[in-house]
mmCIF file of C-alpha atoms in Angstrom:
data_model
loop_
_atom_site.group_PDB
_atom_site.id
_atom_site.type_symbol
_atom_site.label_atom_id
_atom_site.label_comp_id
_atom_site.label_asym_id
_atom_site.label_seq_id
_atom_site.Cartn_x
_atom_site.Cartn_y
_atom_site.Cartn_z
ATOM 1 C CA MET A 30 0.073 -0.080 -0.022
ATOM 2 C CA ALA A 31 1.292 3.376 -1.088
ATOM 3 C CA ARG A 32 0.087 7.431 -0.558
ATOM 4 C CA GLY A 33 1.524 8.799 -4.043
ATOM 5 C CA ARG A 34 4.163 7.527 -6.550
ATOM 6 C CA SER A 35 6.818 6.695 -3.851
ATOM 7 C CA GLY A 36 6.842 5.364 -0.269
ATOM 8 C CA GLY A 37 4.356 2.917 1.261
ATOM 9 C CA ILE A 38 4.654 -0.791 3.138
ATOM 10 C CA ILE A 39 4.268 -4.311 1.122
ATOM 11 C CA SER A 40 3.660 -7.877 2.601
ATOM 12 C CA MET A 41 3.742 -11.033 0.905
ATOM 13 C CA TRP A 42 3.154 -14.523 2.138
ATOM 14 C CA ASP A 43 3.934 -18.515 0.544
ATOM 15 C CA PRO A 44 0.090 -19.499 0.451
ATOM 16 C CA ASN A 45 1.413 -23.202 1.411
ATOM 17 C CA SER A 46 2.050 -22.227 4.412
ATOM 18 C CA PHE A 47 -0.212 -18.912 5.480
ATOM 19 C CA MET A 48 -3.858 -18.841 3.930
ATOM 20 C CA LYS A 49 -5.026 -15.449 3.997
ATOM 21 C CA ASP A 50 -8.773 -14.443 5.054
ATOM 22 C CA THR A 51 -8.537 -11.311 5.714
ATOM 23 C CA ILE A 52 -6.873 -7.680 4.908
ATOM 24 C CA TRP A 53 -6.802 -4.468 6.181
ATOM 25 C CA CYS A 54 -5.146 -1.182 5.193
ATOM 26 C CA ASP A 55 -4.282 2.051 7.058
ATOM 27 C CA ASP A 56 -1.779 4.646 6.240
ATOM 28 C CA SER A 57 0.842 3.133 9.153
ATOM 29 C CA PHE A 58 0.085 -0.417 8.951
ATOM 30 C CA ILE A 59 -1.213 -3.231 6.643
ATOM 31 C CA ILE A 60 -2.770 -6.301 8.440
ATOM 32 C CA VAL A 61 -3.057 -9.361 7.521
ATOM 33 C CA LYS A 62 -5.887 -12.060 9.054
ATOM 34 C CA GLY A 63 -5.211 -15.751 8.101
ATOM 35 C CA LYS A 64 -3.854 -19.461 9.442
ATOM 36 C CA TRP A 65 -0.527 -20.667 9.738
ATOM 37 C CA LYS A 66 -0.336 -24.558 8.211
ATOM 38 C CA ASN A 67 -0.077 -27.159 10.973
ATOM 39 C CA PHE A 68 -1.169 -24.271 13.418
ATOM 40 C CA THR A 69 -4.433 -23.671 14.984
ATOM 41 C CA GLY A 70 -6.166 -20.675 15.600
ATOM 42 C CA ASP A 71 -6.632 -16.896 13.840
ATOM 43 C CA CYS A 72 -3.026 -15.400 13.168
ATOM 44 C CA PHE A 73 -2.634 -11.122 12.541
ATOM 45 C CA MET A 74 0.738 -10.275 10.746
ATOM 46 C CA ILE A 75 1.198 -6.549 11.444
ATOM 47 C CA ASN A 76 3.427 -4.839 8.893
ATOM 48 C CA ILE A 77 4.300 -0.975 10.632
ATOM 49 C CA TYR A 78 6.384 1.791 9.458
ATOM 50 C CA GLY A 79 5.642 4.338 12.109
ATOM 51 C CA PRO A 80 4.713 8.184 11.751
ATOM 52 C CA GLN A 81 7.398 10.453 12.569
ATOM 53 C CA ASP A 82 5.028 12.898 14.032
ATOM 54 C CA PRO A 83 4.462 12.104 17.498
ATOM 55 C CA SER A 84 0.554 12.472 18.172
ATOM 56 C CA ALA A 85 0.648 10.688 15.309
ATOM 57 C CA LYS A 86 2.527 7.677 16.337
ATOM 58 C CA ALA A 87 0.644 7.967 19.658
ATOM 59 C CA ASN A 88 -2.576 7.204 17.721
ATOM 60 C CA LEU A 89 -1.093 4.540 15.778
ATOM 61 C CA TRP A 90 -0.164 3.146 18.950
ATOM 62 C CA ASN A 91 -4.101 3.254 20.121
ATOM 63 C CA LYS A 92 -5.124 1.909 16.891
ATOM 64 C CA LEU A 93 -3.175 -0.799 17.096
ATOM 65 C CA ALA A 94 -4.370 -1.693 20.628
ATOM 66 C CA ASP A 95 -7.939 -0.981 20.020
ATOM 67 C CA PHE A 96 -7.884 -3.510 17.168
ATOM 68 C CA MET A 97 -6.124 -6.160 19.482
ATOM 69 C CA GLN A 98 -8.263 -5.499 22.209
ATOM 70 C CA TYR A 99 -11.467 -6.610 20.007
ATOM 71 C CA HIS A 100 -10.099 -9.447 18.116
ATOM 72 C CA ASN A 101 -9.024 -13.164 19.026
ATOM 73 C CA GLY A 102 -5.938 -15.120 17.748
ATOM 74 C CA LYS A 103 -1.882 -14.087 17.723
ATOM 75 C CA PHE A 104 -0.416 -11.028 16.733
ATOM 76 C CA ILE A 105 3.116 -10.643 15.248
ATOM 77 C CA LEU A 106 3.592 -7.214 15.147
ATOM 78 C CA PHE A 107 6.932 -6.029 12.494
ATOM 79 C CA GLY A 108 8.633 -3.433 10.242
ATOM 80 C CA ASP A 109 9.922 0.078 11.086
ATOM 81 C CA MET A 110 8.415 1.667 14.111
ATOM 82 C CA ASN A 111 10.239 4.635 14.011
ATOM 83 C CA VAL A 112 10.832 4.665 17.793
ATOM 84 C CA PHE A 113 12.971 3.405 20.323
ATOM 85 C CA ARG A 114 12.503 1.626 23.487
ATOM 86 C CA ARG A 115 16.235 2.233 24.632
ATOM 87 C CA GLU A 116 18.654 5.120 24.447
ATOM 88 C CA ASN A 117 21.605 2.925 23.555
ATOM 89 C CA GLU A 118 19.435 1.995 20.589
ATOM 90 C CA ARG A 119 19.162 5.376 18.870
ATOM 91 C CA PHE A 120 21.764 6.832 16.798
ATOM 92 C CA GLY A 121 22.754 10.288 15.087
ATOM 93 C CA SER A 122 19.117 11.863 16.302
ATOM 94 C CA ILE A 123 17.543 12.766 19.817
ATOM 95 C CA PHE A 124 16.345 10.457 21.828
ATOM 96 C CA SER A 125 12.645 11.139 22.741
ATOM 97 C CA HIS A 126 11.878 9.558 26.488
ATOM 98 C CA SER A 127 8.194 10.347 26.010
ATOM 99 C CA GLU A 128 7.539 8.795 22.528
ATOM 100 C CA ALA A 129 9.467 5.438 24.017
ATOM 101 C CA ASN A 130 7.253 5.212 26.718
ATOM 102 C CA GLN A 131 4.259 5.691 24.972
ATOM 103 C CA PHE A 132 5.588 2.940 23.046
ATOM 104 C CA LYS A 133 6.530 0.599 25.952
ATOM 105 C CA SER A 134 3.178 1.212 27.756
ATOM 106 C CA PHE A 135 1.815 0.156 24.330
ATOM 107 C CA SER A 136 3.742 -3.153 24.333
ATOM 108 C CA ASP A 137 3.821 -4.092 27.591
ATOM 109 C CA ASN A 138 -0.430 -3.515 28.177
ATOM 110 C CA SER A 139 -0.656 -5.726 24.771
ATOM 111 C CA GLY A 140 1.426 -8.404 26.313
ATOM 112 C CA LEU A 141 3.897 -8.082 23.644
ATOM 113 C CA ILE A 142 6.885 -9.993 23.457
ATOM 114 C CA ASP A 143 10.118 -8.324 21.861
ATOM 115 C CA LEU A 144 11.856 -11.688 20.750
ATOM 116 C CA PRO A 145 15.500 -12.012 20.448
ATOM 117 C CA ILE A 146 15.784 -12.127 16.636
ATOM 118 C CA GLY A 147 18.795 -12.165 14.808
ATOM 119 C CA ALA A 148 19.337 -9.239 12.162
ATOM 120 C CA LEU A 149 21.659 -7.051 10.300
ATOM 121 C CA GLU A 150 23.146 -4.177 11.763
ATOM 122 C CA ARG A 151 20.482 -1.202 11.088
ATOM 123 C CA LEU A 152 22.804 0.526 8.569
ATOM 124 C CA TRP A 153 22.721 -2.451 6.681
ATOM 125 C CA SER A 154 18.973 -3.842 7.019
ATOM 126 C CA ASP A 155 17.040 -0.238 7.174
ATOM 127 C CA HIS A 156 14.193 -0.948 4.193
ATOM 128 C CA THR A 157 15.374 -4.107 3.118
ATOM 129 C CA PRO A 158 12.554 -7.398 2.867
ATOM 130 C CA ILE A 159 12.249 -8.858 6.146
ATOM 131 C CA LEU A 160 11.675 -12.743 5.958
ATOM 132 C CA PHE A 161 9.736 -14.518 8.880
ATOM 133 C CA ASN A 162 10.739 -18.447 8.717
ATOM 134 C CA VAL A 163 8.291 -20.311 11.096
ATOM 135 C CA SER A 164 9.017 -23.342 12.728
ATOM 136 C CA LYS A 165 7.007 -24.748 15.866
ATOM 137 C CA VAL A 166 8.689 -24.061 19.178
ATOM 138 C CA ASP A 167 8.456 -24.475 22.838
ATOM 139 C CA PHE A 168 8.747 -21.416 25.300
ATOM 140 C CA GLY A 169 7.112 -23.043 28.181
ATOM 141 C CA PRO A 170 4.350 -21.454 29.954
ATOM 142 C CA SER A 171 3.885 -17.403 29.458
ATOM 143 C CA HIS A 172 4.713 -15.429 32.050
ATOM 144 C CA PHE A 173 2.394 -13.590 34.165
ATOM 145 C CA LYS A 174 2.450 -10.275 35.034
ATOM 146 C CA LEU A 175 0.827 -8.326 38.098
ATOM 147 C CA TYR A 176 1.089 -4.438 37.787
ATOM 148 C CA ASN A 177 1.479 -2.016 40.997
ATOM 149 C CA SER A 178 -1.617 -0.261 39.587
ATOM 150 C CA TRP A 179 -4.426 -3.092 40.044
ATOM 151 C CA LEU A 180 -3.411 -2.859 43.521
ATOM 152 C CA TYR A 181 -5.017 0.071 44.064
ATOM 153 C CA SER A 182 -8.364 -0.634 41.763
ATOM 154 C CA ASP A 183 -11.674 -1.312 42.776
ATOM 155 C CA GLY A 184 -12.593 -4.420 42.723
ATOM 156 C CA PHE A 185 -9.086 -6.831 42.631
ATOM 157 C CA ASP A 186 -8.890 -7.411 46.338
ATOM 158 C CA GLU A 187 -11.955 -8.927 46.201
ATOM 159 C CA VAL A 188 -11.384 -11.049 43.252
ATOM 160 C CA VAL A 189 -8.216 -12.350 44.989
ATOM 161 C CA LYS A 190 -9.918 -12.974 48.876
ATOM 162 C CA SER A 191 -13.120 -14.663 46.175
ATOM 163 C CA THR A 192 -11.033 -16.750 44.234
ATOM 164 C CA TRP A 193 -8.754 -17.464 47.043
ATOM 165 C CA SER A 194 -11.459 -18.763 49.359
ATOM 166 C CA SER A 195 -13.091 -21.029 46.918
ATOM 167 C CA LEU A 196 -10.016 -23.110 46.360
ATOM 168 C CA GLY A 197 -9.665 -23.908 49.984
ATOM 169 C CA ASN A 198 -10.520 -27.523 49.564
ATOM 170 C CA SER A 199 -11.095 -29.941 46.719
ATOM 171 C CA ASN A 200 -14.490 -31.972 46.213
ATOM 172 C CA ASN A 201 -12.601 -34.864 48.371
ATOM 173 C CA GLY A 202 -11.612 -32.580 51.477
ATOM 174 C CA ASN A 203 -8.198 -33.042 50.168
ATOM 175 C CA MET A 204 -6.102 -29.381 49.959
ATOM 176 C CA ILE A 205 -5.468 -28.080 46.808
ATOM 177 C CA ARG A 206 -1.954 -27.890 46.231
ATOM 178 C CA SER A 207 -0.388 -23.952 45.904
ATOM 179 C CA HIS A 208 0.329 -23.960 42.293
ATOM 180 C CA VAL A 209 -3.178 -25.298 41.645
ATOM 181 C CA LYS A 210 -4.630 -22.011 43.541
ATOM 182 C CA LEU A 211 -1.910 -20.001 41.693
ATOM 183 C CA ARG A 212 -2.924 -20.922 38.307
ATOM 184 C CA SER A 213 -6.307 -20.194 39.122
ATOM 185 C CA LEU A 214 -6.118 -17.068 40.887
ATOM 186 C CA LYS A 215 -4.055 -16.061 37.634
ATOM 187 C CA THR A 216 -6.565 -17.006 35.499
ATOM 188 C CA ALA A 217 -8.963 -14.723 37.685
ATOM 189 C CA ILE A 218 -6.615 -12.158 37.518
ATOM 190 C CA LYS A 219 -6.707 -11.976 33.972
ATOM 191 C CA GLN A 220 -10.208 -11.785 33.360
ATOM 192 C CA TRP A 221 -10.897 -9.145 35.726
ATOM 193 C CA TYR A 222 -8.343 -6.637 33.621
ATOM 194 C CA ILE A 223 -10.079 -7.871 30.929
ATOM 195 C CA THR A 224 -13.771 -7.110 32.158
ATOM 196 C CA VAL A 225 -11.976 -3.067 33.851
ATOM 197 C CA LYS A 226 -9.771 -2.967 30.109
ATOM 198 C CA ILE A 227 -13.302 -2.892 28.499
ATOM 199 C CA SER A 228 -15.145 -1.099 31.129
ATOM 200 C CA ASN A 229 -12.517 1.833 30.842
ATOM 201 C CA ARG A 230 -12.346 2.112 27.050
ATOM 202 C CA THR A 231 -16.359 2.473 26.902
ATOM 203 C CA ARG A 232 -15.947 4.896 29.802
ATOM 204 C CA LYS A 233 -13.388 6.676 27.818
ATOM 205 C CA GLN A 234 -15.541 6.682 24.602
ATOM 206 C CA GLU A 235 -18.754 7.920 26.466
ATOM 207 C CA VAL A 236 -17.120 11.426 28.095
ATOM 208 C CA MET A 237 -15.499 12.183 24.754
ATOM 209 C CA MET A 238 -18.686 11.882 23.388
ATOM 210 C CA GLU A 239 -20.048 14.527 26.053
ATOM 211 C CA ILE A 240 -16.960 16.454 24.976
#
């Protein structure tokens, strides 16, 4: 996809490995929904070319966050974000702490993982094609993150107390192992956070409409 005679984004795939379903296009990204061969569930391949303008960049992260919130599946984000998480990654220009914090907030809240992918140095790899070679690798169970802000949110204490109390004993009276209780508690907290997140977004939209 391009605007005018130059610039733009292109996404290509091998139809023998990836079966395309739907495509969404924007000035700053192309999203291709489909299924990988021998993998179950939908996958969203998000090819990004981040804008230079800080406000447009913040708007991009909000758009992607909303999209990921209302679609189920696996998400793979790649491309040129035009933003850096750490100052030592930036050369030849001024590092923006505010843009880095916005991007970090987006990636953390979306549960994204920065994969250690081998690549050429930026000097040689900028604006060159990115090739994904997919193989099934088990990295083990995903990590669970608990943010300090949740401790002060309404309803968090009640979820923890009620979930933990309900798991005091199994049906036959034997004590449930701690790791089983923690796993169930993690699931309950995740579900609580999803509900709170949707409620906050709905409230935000209502306030914006009132303004």
